[in-house]
GROMACS .gro file of N, CA and C in nm:
model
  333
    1UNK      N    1   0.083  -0.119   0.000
    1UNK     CA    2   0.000   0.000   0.000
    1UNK      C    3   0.087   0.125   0.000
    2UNK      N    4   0.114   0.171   0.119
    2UNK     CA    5   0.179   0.331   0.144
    2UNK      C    6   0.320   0.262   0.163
    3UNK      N    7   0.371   0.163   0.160
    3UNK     CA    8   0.526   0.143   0.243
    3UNK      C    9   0.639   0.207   0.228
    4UNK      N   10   0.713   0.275   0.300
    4UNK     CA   11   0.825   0.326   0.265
    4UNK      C   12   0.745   0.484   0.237
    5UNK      N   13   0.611   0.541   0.219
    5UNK     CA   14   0.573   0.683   0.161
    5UNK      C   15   0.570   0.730   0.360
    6UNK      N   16   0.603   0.839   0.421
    6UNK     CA   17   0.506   0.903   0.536
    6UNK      C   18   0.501   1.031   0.460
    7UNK      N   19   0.397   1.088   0.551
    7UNK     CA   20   0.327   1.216   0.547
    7UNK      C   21   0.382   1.310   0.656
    8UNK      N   22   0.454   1.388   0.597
    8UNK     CA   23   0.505   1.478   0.714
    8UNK      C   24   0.404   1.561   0.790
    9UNK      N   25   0.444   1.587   0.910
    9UNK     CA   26   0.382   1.603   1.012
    9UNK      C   27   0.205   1.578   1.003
   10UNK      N   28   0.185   1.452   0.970
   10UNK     CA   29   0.070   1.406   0.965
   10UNK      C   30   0.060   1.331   1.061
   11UNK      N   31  -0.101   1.333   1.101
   11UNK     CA   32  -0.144   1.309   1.275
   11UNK      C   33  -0.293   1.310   1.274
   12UNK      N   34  -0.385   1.201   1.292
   12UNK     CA   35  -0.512   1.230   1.301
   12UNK      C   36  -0.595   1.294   1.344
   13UNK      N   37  -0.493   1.405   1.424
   13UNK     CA   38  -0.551   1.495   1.443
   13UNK      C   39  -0.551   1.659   1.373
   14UNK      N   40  -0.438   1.631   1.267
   14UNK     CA   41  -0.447   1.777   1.216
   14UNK      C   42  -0.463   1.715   1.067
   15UNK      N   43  -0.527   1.573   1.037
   15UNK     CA   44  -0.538   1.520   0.880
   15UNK      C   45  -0.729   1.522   0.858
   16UNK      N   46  -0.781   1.598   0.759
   16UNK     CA   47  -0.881   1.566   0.752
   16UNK      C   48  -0.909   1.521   0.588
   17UNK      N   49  -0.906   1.374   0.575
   17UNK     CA   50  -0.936   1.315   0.411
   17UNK      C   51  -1.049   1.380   0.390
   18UNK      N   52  -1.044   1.395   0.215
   18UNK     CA   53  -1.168   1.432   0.189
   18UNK      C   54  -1.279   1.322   0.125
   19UNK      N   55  -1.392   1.378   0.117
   19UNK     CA   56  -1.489   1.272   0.095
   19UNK      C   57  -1.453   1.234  -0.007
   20UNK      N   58  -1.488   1.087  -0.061
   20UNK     CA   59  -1.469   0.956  -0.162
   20UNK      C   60  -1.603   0.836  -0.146
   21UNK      N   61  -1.625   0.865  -0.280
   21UNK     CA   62  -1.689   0.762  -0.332
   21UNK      C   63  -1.664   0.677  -0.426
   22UNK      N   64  -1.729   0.530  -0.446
   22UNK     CA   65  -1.686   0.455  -0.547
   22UNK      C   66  -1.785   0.404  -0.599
   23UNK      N   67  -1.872   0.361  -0.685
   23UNK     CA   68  -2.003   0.298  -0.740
   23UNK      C   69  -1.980   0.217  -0.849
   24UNK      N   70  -2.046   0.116  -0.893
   24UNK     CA   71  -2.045   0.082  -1.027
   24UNK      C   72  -2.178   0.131  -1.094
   25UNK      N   73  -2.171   0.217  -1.219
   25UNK     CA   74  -2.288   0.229  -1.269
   25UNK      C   75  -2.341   0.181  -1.369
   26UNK      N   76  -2.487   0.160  -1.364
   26UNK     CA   77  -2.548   0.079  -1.499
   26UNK      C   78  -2.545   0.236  -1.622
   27UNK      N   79  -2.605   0.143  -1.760
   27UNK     CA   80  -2.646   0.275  -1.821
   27UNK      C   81  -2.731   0.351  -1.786
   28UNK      N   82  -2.856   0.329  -1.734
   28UNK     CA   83  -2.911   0.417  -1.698
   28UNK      C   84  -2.878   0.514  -1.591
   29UNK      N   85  -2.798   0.467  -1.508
   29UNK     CA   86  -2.698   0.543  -1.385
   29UNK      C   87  -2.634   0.628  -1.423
   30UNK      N   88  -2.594   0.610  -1.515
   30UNK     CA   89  -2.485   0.694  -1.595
   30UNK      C   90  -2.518   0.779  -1.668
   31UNK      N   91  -2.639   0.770  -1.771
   31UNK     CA   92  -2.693   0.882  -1.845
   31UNK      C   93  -2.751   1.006  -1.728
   32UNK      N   94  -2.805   0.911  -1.652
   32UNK     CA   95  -2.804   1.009  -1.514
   32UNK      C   96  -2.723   1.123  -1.446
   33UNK      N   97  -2.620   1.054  -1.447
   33UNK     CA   98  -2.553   1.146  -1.410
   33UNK      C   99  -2.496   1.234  -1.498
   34UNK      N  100  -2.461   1.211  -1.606
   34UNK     CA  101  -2.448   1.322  -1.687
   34UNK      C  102  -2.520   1.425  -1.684
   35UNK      N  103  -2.687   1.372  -1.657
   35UNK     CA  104  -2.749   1.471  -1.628
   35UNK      C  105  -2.760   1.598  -1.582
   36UNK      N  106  -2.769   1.525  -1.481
   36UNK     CA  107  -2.801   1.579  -1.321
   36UNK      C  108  -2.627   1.689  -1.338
   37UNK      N  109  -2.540   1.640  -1.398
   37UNK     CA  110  -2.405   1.747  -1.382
   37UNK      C  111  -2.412   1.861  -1.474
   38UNK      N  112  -2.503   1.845  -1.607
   38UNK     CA  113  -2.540   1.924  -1.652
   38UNK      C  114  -2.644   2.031  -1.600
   39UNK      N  115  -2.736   2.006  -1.547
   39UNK     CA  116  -2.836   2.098  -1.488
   39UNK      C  117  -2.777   2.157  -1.359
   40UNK      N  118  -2.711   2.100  -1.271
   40UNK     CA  119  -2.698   2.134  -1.118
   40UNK      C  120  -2.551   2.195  -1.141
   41UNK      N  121  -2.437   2.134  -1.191
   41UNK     CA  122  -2.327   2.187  -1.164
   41UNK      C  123  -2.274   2.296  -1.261
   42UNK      N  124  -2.120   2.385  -1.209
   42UNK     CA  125  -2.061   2.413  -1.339
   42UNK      C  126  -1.956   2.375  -1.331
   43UNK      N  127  -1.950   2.337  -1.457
   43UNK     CA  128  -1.832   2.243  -1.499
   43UNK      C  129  -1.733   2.302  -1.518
   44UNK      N  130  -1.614   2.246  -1.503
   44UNK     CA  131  -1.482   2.338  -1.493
   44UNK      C  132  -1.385   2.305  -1.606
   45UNK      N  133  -1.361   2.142  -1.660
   45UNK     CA  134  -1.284   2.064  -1.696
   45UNK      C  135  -1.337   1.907  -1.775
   46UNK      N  136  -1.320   1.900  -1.877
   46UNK     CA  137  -1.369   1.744  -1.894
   46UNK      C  138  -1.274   1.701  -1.944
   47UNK      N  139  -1.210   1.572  -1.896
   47UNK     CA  140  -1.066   1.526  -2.010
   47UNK      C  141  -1.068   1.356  -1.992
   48UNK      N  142  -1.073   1.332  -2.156
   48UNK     CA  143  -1.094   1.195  -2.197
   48UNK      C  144  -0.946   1.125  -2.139
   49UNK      N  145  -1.003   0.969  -2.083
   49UNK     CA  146  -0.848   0.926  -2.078
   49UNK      C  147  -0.851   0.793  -2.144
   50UNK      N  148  -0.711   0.799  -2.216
   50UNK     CA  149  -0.698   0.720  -2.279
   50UNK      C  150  -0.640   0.543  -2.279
   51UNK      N  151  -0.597   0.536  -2.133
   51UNK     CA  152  -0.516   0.438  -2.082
   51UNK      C  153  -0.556   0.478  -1.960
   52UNK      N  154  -0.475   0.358  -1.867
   52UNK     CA  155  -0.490   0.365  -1.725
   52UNK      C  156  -0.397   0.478  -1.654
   53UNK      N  157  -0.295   0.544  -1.744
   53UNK     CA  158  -0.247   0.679  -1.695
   53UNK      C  159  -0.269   0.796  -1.783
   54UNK      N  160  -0.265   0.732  -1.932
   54UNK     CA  161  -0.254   0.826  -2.055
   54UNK      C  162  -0.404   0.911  -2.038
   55UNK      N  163  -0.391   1.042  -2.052
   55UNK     CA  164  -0.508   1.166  -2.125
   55UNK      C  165  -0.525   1.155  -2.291
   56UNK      N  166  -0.637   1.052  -2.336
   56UNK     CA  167  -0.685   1.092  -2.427
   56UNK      C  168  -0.670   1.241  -2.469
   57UNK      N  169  -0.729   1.266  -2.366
   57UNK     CA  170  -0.727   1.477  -2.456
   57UNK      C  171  -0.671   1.543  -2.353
   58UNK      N  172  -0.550   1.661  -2.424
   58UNK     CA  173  -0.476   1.763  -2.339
   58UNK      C  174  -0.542   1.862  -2.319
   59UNK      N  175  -0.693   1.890  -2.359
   59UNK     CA  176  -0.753   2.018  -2.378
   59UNK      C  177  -0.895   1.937  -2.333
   60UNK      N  178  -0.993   2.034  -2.234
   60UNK     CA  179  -1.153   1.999  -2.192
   60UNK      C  180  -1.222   1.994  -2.333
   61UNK      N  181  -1.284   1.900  -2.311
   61UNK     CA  182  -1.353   1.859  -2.423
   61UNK      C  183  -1.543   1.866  -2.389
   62UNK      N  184  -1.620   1.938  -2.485
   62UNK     CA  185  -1.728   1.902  -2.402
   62UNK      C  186  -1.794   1.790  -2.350
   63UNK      N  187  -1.927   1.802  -2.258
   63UNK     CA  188  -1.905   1.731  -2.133
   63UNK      C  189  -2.053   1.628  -2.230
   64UNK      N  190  -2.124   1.675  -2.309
   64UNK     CA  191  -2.179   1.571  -2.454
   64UNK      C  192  -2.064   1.474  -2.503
   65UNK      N  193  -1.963   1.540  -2.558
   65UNK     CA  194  -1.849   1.469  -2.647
   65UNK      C  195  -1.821   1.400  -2.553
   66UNK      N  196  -1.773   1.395  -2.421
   66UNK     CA  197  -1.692   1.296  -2.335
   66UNK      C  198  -1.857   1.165  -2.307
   67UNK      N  199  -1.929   1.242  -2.301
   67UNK     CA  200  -2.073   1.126  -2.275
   67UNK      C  201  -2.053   1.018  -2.358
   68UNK      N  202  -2.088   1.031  -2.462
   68UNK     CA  203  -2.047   0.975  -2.635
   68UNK      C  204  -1.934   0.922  -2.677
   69UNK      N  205  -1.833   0.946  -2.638
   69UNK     CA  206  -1.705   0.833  -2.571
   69UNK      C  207  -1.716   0.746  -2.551
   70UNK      N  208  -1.745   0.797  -2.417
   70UNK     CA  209  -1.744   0.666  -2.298
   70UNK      C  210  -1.849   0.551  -2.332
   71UNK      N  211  -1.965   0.596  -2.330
   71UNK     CA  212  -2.095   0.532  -2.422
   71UNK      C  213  -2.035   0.464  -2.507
   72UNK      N  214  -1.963   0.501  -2.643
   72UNK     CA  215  -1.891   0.372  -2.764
   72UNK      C  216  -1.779   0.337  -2.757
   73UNK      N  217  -1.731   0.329  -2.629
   73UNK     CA  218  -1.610   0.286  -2.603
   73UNK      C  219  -1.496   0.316  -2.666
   74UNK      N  220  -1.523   0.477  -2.693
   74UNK     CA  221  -1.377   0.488  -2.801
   74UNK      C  222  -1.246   0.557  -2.680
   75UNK      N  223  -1.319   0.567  -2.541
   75UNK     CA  224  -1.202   0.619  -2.473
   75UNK      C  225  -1.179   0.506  -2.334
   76UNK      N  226  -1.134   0.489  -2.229
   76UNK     CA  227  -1.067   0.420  -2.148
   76UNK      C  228  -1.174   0.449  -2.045
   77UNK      N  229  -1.160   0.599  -2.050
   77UNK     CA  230  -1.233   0.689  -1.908
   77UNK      C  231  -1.252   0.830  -1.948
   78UNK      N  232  -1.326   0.860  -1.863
   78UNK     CA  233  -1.349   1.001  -1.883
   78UNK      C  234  -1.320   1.085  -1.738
   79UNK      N  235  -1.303   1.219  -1.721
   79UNK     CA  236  -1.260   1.311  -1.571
   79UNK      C  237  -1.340   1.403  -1.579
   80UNK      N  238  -1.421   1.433  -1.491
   80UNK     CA  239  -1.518   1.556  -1.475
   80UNK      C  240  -1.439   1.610  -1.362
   81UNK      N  241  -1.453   1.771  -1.374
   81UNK     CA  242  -1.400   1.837  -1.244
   81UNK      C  243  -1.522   1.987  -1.269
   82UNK      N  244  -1.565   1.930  -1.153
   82UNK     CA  245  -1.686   2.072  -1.168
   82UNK      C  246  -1.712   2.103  -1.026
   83UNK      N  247  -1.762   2.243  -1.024
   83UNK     CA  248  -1.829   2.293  -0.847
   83UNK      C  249  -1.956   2.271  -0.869
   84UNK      N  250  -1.989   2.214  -0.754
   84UNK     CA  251  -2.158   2.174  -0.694
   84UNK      C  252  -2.150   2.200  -0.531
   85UNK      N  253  -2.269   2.315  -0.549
   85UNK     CA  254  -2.280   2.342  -0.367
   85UNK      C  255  -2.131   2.333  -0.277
   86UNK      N  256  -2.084   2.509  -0.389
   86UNK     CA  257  -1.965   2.551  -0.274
   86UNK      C  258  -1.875   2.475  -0.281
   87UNK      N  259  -1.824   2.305  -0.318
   87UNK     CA  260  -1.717   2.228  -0.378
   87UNK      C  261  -1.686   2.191  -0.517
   88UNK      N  262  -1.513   2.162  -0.488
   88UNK     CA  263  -1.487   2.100  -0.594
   88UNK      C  264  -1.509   1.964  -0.598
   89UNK      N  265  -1.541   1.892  -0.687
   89UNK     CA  266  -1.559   1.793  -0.762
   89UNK      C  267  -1.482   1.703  -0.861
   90UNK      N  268  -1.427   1.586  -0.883
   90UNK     CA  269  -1.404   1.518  -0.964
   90UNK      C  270  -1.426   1.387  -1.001
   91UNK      N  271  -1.533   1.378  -1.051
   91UNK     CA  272  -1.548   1.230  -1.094
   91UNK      C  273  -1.475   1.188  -1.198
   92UNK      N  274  -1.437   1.046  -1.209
   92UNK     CA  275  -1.342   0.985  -1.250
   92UNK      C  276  -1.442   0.825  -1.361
   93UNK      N  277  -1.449   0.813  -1.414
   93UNK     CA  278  -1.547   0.757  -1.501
   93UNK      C  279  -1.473   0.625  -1.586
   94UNK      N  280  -1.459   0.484  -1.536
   94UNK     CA  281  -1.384   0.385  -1.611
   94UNK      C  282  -1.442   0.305  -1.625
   95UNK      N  283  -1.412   0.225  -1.752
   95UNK     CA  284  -1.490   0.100  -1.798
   95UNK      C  285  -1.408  -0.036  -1.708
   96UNK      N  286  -1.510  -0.061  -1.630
   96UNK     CA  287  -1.435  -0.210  -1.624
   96UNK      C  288  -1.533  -0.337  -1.646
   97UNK      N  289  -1.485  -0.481  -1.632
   97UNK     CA  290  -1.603  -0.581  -1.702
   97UNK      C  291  -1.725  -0.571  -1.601
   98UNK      N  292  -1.721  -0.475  -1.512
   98UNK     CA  293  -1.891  -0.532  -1.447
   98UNK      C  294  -2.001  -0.414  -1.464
   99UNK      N  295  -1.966  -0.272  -1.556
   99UNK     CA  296  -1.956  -0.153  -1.578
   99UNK      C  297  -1.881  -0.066  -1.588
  100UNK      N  298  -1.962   0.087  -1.573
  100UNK     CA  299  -1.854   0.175  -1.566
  100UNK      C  300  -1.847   0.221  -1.359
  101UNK      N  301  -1.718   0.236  -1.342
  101UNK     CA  302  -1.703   0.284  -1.249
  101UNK      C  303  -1.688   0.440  -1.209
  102UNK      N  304  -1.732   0.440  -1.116
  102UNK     CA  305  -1.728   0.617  -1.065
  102UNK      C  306  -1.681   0.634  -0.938
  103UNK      N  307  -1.556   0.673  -0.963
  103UNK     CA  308  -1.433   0.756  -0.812
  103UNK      C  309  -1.477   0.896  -0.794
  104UNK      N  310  -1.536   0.943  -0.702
  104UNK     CA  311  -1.585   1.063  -0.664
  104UNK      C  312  -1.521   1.082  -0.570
  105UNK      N  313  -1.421   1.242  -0.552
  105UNK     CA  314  -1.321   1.283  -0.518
  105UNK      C  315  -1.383   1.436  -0.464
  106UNK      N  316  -1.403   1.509  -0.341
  106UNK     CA  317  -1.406   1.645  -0.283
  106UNK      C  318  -1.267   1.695  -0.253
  107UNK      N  319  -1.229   1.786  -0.397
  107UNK     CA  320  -1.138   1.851  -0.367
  107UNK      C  321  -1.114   2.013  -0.318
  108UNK      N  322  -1.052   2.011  -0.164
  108UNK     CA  323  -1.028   2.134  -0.118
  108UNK      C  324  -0.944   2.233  -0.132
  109UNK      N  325  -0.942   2.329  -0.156
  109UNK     CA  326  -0.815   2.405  -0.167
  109UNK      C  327  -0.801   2.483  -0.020
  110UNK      N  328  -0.666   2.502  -0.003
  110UNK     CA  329  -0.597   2.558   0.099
  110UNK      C  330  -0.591   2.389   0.211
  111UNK      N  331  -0.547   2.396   0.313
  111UNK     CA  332  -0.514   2.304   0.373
  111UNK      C  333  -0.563   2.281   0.480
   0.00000   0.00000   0.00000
């Protein structure tokens, strides 16, 4: 896991992780959420990926075009980074054999 990594002056009491989620979604889960990120959020960033490290795209691509991807399997994954209610956001969007998966990430700025 972490072996050999520490966290300097890290202490459970001055570390607060941020929220994380993980889901597998069906299609209909998924058209969903595209949704729902279209109406409720604003989007900041969309970037296709192409491999398990590689960026399909160096530049946000719209957040239709990345739908339509992922949907015909012409990309790996897709990255949403958008604000909803005062946070940042990044969902993380990968095909694996039991669906697509979704890593939902609250990212804070400042420390």
């Amino acid at each position: 896991m972490t072996t050999g990594i520490r966290l300097a002056k890290a202490s459970p009491e001055n570390i607060t992780l941020p929220q994380l989620q993980d889901a597998i979604l069906d299609a209909e889960t998924l058209e969903q959420l595209f949704r729902d990120i279209q109406r409720c959020a604003v989007v900041d960033e969309v970037l296709l990926k192409g491999g398990a490290a590689v960026m399909a795209s160096e530049k946000s691509v719209p957040l239709a075009d990345a739908e339509q991807a992922l949907r015909e399997k012409q990309v790996t994954g897709v990255q949403i980074r958008y604000w909803y209610e005062g946070a940042s956001w990044w969902d993380t969007l990968m095909h694996t054999p039991r669906g697509v998966r979704l890593i939902r990430i609250e990212h804070r700025s400042g420390g």
